[in-house]
Amino acid sequence: MSLAEAEVHRPLRAKARNVLMGREPDILAEIDAPGVAATIWTRTCDQDFQSWIDALPFEQLPELRTIVPVHLAEAAAIAACDQANMPKGPEMDMLTGDVGALAMMLAKSLNIRQVRVRLDVSNEVMCPKFDVDNVPARLLCTYRGKGTEYVPMGQENDQQSVRQVTRGAVALFRGGAWHGEERTGLFHRSPNPEPGRGHRLLLVIDPVE
């Protein structure tokens, strides 16, 4: 049998479409449950932190692209904030500590030791099309601006089916390289920018295996 024929005869893997939401961070670890395409920790931003980060000029928002052992994610975020001249204080500590804590949560959920950490600052749509990331899984948290949008595959043209992760909530999506038997059946994308609301600050953490 040729490779092409083998592909034709290979059974199709089931697609996971469910989105689990919870008020506790342990919900993130349910990403490997059968049928689950995403888990969302439905926390909310601290109001003082939200007001503070909204008031910062975008030049003081940290940008970061790095691969580090999970225990160094917070240190990498601190260095990025210092590079951007972000004002030091409890709010900056809250941000960098959160980056470190979320990296630890992802590592625990997926049993990994290294992570790819990004802090993206943008006033444009970074990923305008619904798609699936070519990674095993991706953790997303929006600190400033609108949250990530998601929709079941096949319903991306139905606006009524589109949902949005709230600001400050933590979403963990299965990616196209997920190692389980089920392919994800969920797309996600960046939201349209809010006119006059300034730049968006998004945290992205991927596992590195």
Tab-separated table of C-alpha atoms in Angstrom:
chain	number	residue	atom	x	y	z
A	1	MET	CA	0.000	0.000	0.000
A	2	SER	CA	1.355	3.420	-0.924
A	3	LEU	CA	1.717	6.248	1.600
A	4	ALA	CA	-1.138	8.097	-0.079
A	5	GLU	CA	-3.365	5.002	0.157
A	6	ALA	CA	-2.413	4.595	3.803
A	7	GLU	CA	-3.516	8.150	4.484
A	8	VAL	CA	-6.864	7.483	2.821
A	9	HIS	CA	-7.458	4.322	4.841
A	10	ARG	CA	-6.235	5.700	8.160
A	11	PRO	CA	-9.165	6.244	10.568
A	12	LEU	CA	-9.969	9.894	11.175
A	13	ARG	CA	-9.154	11.062	14.673
A	14	ALA	CA	-12.027	12.422	16.716
A	15	LYS	CA	-12.191	16.166	17.222
A	16	ALA	CA	-12.403	17.731	20.659
A	17	ARG	CA	-14.764	20.696	20.807
A	18	ASN	CA	-15.659	21.211	24.468
A	19	VAL	CA	-14.551	24.285	26.410
A	20	LEU	CA	-14.358	23.830	30.183
A	21	MET	CA	-14.562	26.902	32.425
A	22	GLY	CA	-13.901	27.172	36.133
A	23	ARG	CA	-13.222	29.706	38.871
A	24	GLU	CA	-10.136	27.872	40.146
A	25	PRO	CA	-6.771	27.470	38.371
A	26	ASP	CA	-6.981	23.668	38.561
A	27	ILE	CA	-9.377	23.806	35.599
A	28	LEU	CA	-6.375	24.298	33.303
A	29	ALA	CA	-5.150	20.754	34.020
A	30	GLU	CA	-8.340	19.354	32.469
A	31	ILE	CA	-6.992	20.137	28.985
A	32	ASP	CA	-6.203	16.446	28.439
A	33	ALA	CA	-9.720	15.276	29.322
A	34	PRO	CA	-11.601	13.503	26.504
A	35	GLY	CA	-13.433	15.900	24.210
A	36	VAL	CA	-11.859	19.025	25.701
A	37	ALA	CA	-10.346	21.530	23.239
A	38	ALA	CA	-9.770	24.370	25.699
A	39	THR	CA	-9.909	25.163	29.398
A	40	ILE	CA	-10.502	28.647	30.772
A	41	TRP	CA	-9.778	29.901	34.272
A	42	THR	CA	-12.455	32.585	34.574
A	43	ARG	CA	-10.652	34.931	36.927
A	44	THR	CA	-10.956	38.702	36.634
A	45	CYS	CA	-8.363	41.468	36.676
A	46	ASP	CA	-7.657	43.352	39.874
A	47	GLN	CA	-9.302	46.740	39.343
A	48	ASP	CA	-6.319	48.760	40.594
A	49	PHE	CA	-3.970	46.798	38.329
A	50	GLN	CA	-6.319	47.216	35.374
A	51	SER	CA	-6.530	50.990	35.831
A	52	TRP	CA	-2.769	51.219	36.214
A	53	ILE	CA	-1.855	49.231	33.120
A	54	ASP	CA	-4.511	50.982	31.008
A	55	ALA	CA	-2.958	54.345	31.906
A	56	LEU	CA	0.578	53.408	30.858
A	57	PRO	CA	1.885	54.723	27.522
A	58	PHE	CA	2.406	51.809	25.162
A	59	GLU	CA	6.164	52.474	25.114
A	60	GLN	CA	6.275	51.248	28.720
A	61	LEU	CA	4.518	47.960	27.995
A	62	PRO	CA	6.965	45.014	27.964
A	63	GLU	CA	7.689	42.985	24.845
A	64	LEU	CA	9.308	39.599	25.185
A	65	ARG	CA	10.345	36.617	23.054
A	66	THR	CA	12.289	33.943	24.884
A	67	ILE	CA	12.638	30.254	25.703
A	68	VAL	CA	13.526	29.577	29.329
A	69	PRO	CA	13.336	26.882	31.985
A	70	VAL	CA	9.947	27.337	33.583
A	71	HIS	CA	11.373	28.630	36.874
A	72	LEU	CA	13.015	31.554	35.014
A	73	ALA	CA	9.852	32.858	33.316
A	74	GLU	CA	9.254	35.494	36.003
A	75	ALA	CA	12.858	36.715	35.781
A	76	ALA	CA	12.494	37.042	31.999
A	77	ALA	CA	9.324	39.104	32.465
A	78	ILE	CA	11.078	41.355	34.992
A	79	ALA	CA	13.912	41.972	32.526
A	80	ALA	CA	11.399	42.842	29.785
A	81	CYS	CA	9.600	45.294	32.069
A	82	ASP	CA	12.892	46.924	33.036
A	83	GLN	CA	13.843	47.202	29.358
A	84	ALA	CA	10.547	49.014	28.663
A	85	ASN	CA	11.063	51.330	31.647
A	86	MET	CA	7.810	50.165	33.199
A	87	PRO	CA	7.312	51.942	36.552
A	88	LYS	CA	8.393	49.736	39.437
A	89	GLY	CA	5.905	48.994	42.167
A	90	PRO	CA	3.271	46.487	43.278
A	91	GLU	CA	1.516	46.516	39.907
A	92	MET	CA	4.659	45.561	38.010
A	93	ASP	CA	5.341	42.886	40.617
A	94	MET	CA	1.797	41.614	40.113
A	95	LEU	CA	2.334	41.346	36.342
A	96	THR	CA	5.716	39.614	36.444
A	97	GLY	CA	4.647	37.314	39.261
A	98	ASP	CA	1.601	36.311	37.241
A	99	VAL	CA	3.727	35.450	34.212
A	100	GLY	CA	5.859	33.208	36.395
A	101	ALA	CA	2.865	31.578	38.077
A	102	LEU	CA	1.095	30.864	34.780
A	103	ALA	CA	4.257	29.334	33.338
A	104	MET	CA	4.403	27.036	36.364
A	105	MET	CA	0.755	26.076	35.924
A	106	LEU	CA	1.299	25.209	32.269
A	107	ALA	CA	4.378	23.171	33.133
A	108	LYS	CA	2.458	21.250	35.778
A	109	SER	CA	-0.503	20.615	33.466
A	110	LEU	CA	1.652	19.342	30.570
A	111	ASN	CA	4.615	17.912	32.522
A	112	ILE	CA	7.258	20.079	30.852
A	113	ARG	CA	10.365	21.923	32.028
A	114	GLN	CA	10.842	24.658	29.434
A	115	VAL	CA	8.455	27.251	28.020
A	116	ARG	CA	8.385	29.769	25.210
A	117	VAL	CA	7.169	33.071	26.658
A	118	ARG	CA	5.888	36.023	24.638
A	119	LEU	CA	4.546	39.371	25.689
A	120	ASP	CA	2.990	40.980	22.620
A	121	VAL	CA	2.154	44.680	22.393
A	122	SER	CA	0.029	45.702	19.421
A	123	ASN	CA	-2.729	48.056	18.287
A	124	GLU	CA	-3.406	45.917	15.195
A	125	VAL	CA	-4.965	42.502	14.700
A	126	MET	CA	-2.053	40.075	15.024
A	127	CYS	CA	-3.907	36.925	13.868
A	128	PRO	CA	-7.091	38.074	12.072
A	129	LYS	CA	-8.119	34.618	10.818
A	130	PHE	CA	-9.478	31.788	12.924
A	131	ASP	CA	-6.851	29.051	13.052
A	132	VAL	CA	-5.108	26.415	15.146
A	133	ASP	CA	-1.578	27.013	16.423
A	134	ASN	CA	1.075	24.499	15.344
A	135	VAL	CA	2.066	23.731	18.940
A	136	PRO	CA	0.931	21.049	21.395
A	137	ALA	CA	-0.946	23.665	23.435
A	138	ARG	CA	-0.977	27.426	23.986
A	139	LEU	CA	-1.789	29.470	27.080
A	140	LEU	CA	-3.183	32.974	26.500
A	141	CYS	CA	-3.972	35.830	28.877
A	142	THR	CA	-4.867	39.387	27.871
A	143	TYR	CA	-3.738	41.988	30.404
A	144	ARG	CA	-4.825	45.008	28.395
A	145	GLY	CA	-7.398	45.199	25.609
A	146	LYS	CA	-9.910	42.634	24.383
A	147	GLY	CA	-9.546	38.905	24.968
A	148	THR	CA	-9.027	36.132	22.419
A	149	GLU	CA	-12.004	34.968	20.350
A	150	TYR	CA	-12.790	31.289	19.716
A	151	VAL	CA	-15.337	29.280	17.755
A	152	PRO	CA	-16.006	25.612	16.857
A	153	MET	CA	-14.593	24.572	13.483
A	154	GLY	CA	-17.170	24.927	10.743
A	155	GLN	CA	-18.952	27.783	12.511
A	156	GLU	CA	-16.368	30.524	12.011
A	157	ASN	CA	-18.672	32.429	9.626
A	158	ASP	CA	-21.493	32.447	12.172
A	159	GLN	CA	-20.933	35.476	14.398
A	160	GLN	CA	-23.435	34.141	16.916
A	161	SER	CA	-21.159	31.151	17.552
A	162	VAL	CA	-18.072	33.244	18.322
A	163	ARG	CA	-17.127	33.517	22.004
A	164	GLN	CA	-14.511	35.669	23.700
A	165	VAL	CA	-12.169	35.047	26.606
A	166	THR	CA	-12.637	37.837	29.133
A	167	ARG	CA	-9.765	40.113	29.951
A	168	GLY	CA	-7.595	38.710	32.722
A	169	ALA	CA	-8.948	35.180	32.304
A	170	VAL	CA	-6.493	32.430	31.406
A	171	ALA	CA	-7.222	30.193	28.421
A	172	LEU	CA	-5.359	27.022	27.484
A	173	PHE	CA	-6.037	25.765	23.938
A	174	ARG	CA	-5.014	22.475	22.394
A	175	GLY	CA	-2.862	23.054	19.318
A	176	GLY	CA	-2.387	21.243	16.031
A	177	ALA	CA	0.573	19.303	17.464
A	178	TRP	CA	-1.381	17.950	20.441
A	179	HIS	CA	-0.063	14.463	21.215
A	180	GLY	CA	-3.377	12.859	22.143
A	181	GLU	CA	-5.687	10.924	19.853
A	182	GLU	CA	-8.183	13.761	19.461
A	183	ARG	CA	-7.537	16.670	17.142
A	184	THR	CA	-8.853	19.991	18.337
A	185	GLY	CA	-12.146	21.102	16.825
A	186	LEU	CA	-11.770	24.697	17.994
A	187	PHE	CA	-10.386	27.758	16.217
A	188	HIS	CA	-9.206	30.964	17.875
A	189	ARG	CA	-7.971	34.394	16.762
A	190	SER	CA	-7.024	37.874	17.927
A	191	PRO	CA	-9.948	40.301	18.349
A	192	ASN	CA	-10.424	43.471	16.355
A	193	PRO	CA	-8.771	46.420	18.126
A	194	GLU	CA	-10.928	48.857	20.058
A	195	PRO	CA	-10.674	52.333	18.487
A	196	GLY	CA	-9.186	54.830	20.903
A	197	ARG	CA	-8.418	52.199	23.559
A	198	GLY	CA	-4.676	51.987	22.922
A	199	HIS	CA	-2.413	48.988	22.576
A	200	ARG	CA	-3.226	45.439	23.635
A	201	LEU	CA	-0.890	43.465	25.929
A	202	LEU	CA	-1.100	39.696	25.483
A	203	LEU	CA	0.783	36.920	27.257
A	204	VAL	CA	1.472	33.761	25.226
A	205	ILE	CA	3.119	30.690	26.748
A	206	ASP	CA	3.885	27.542	24.729
A	207	PRO	CA	5.391	24.292	25.974
A	208	VAL	CA	8.893	23.421	24.768
A	209	GLU	CA	9.580	19.704	24.690
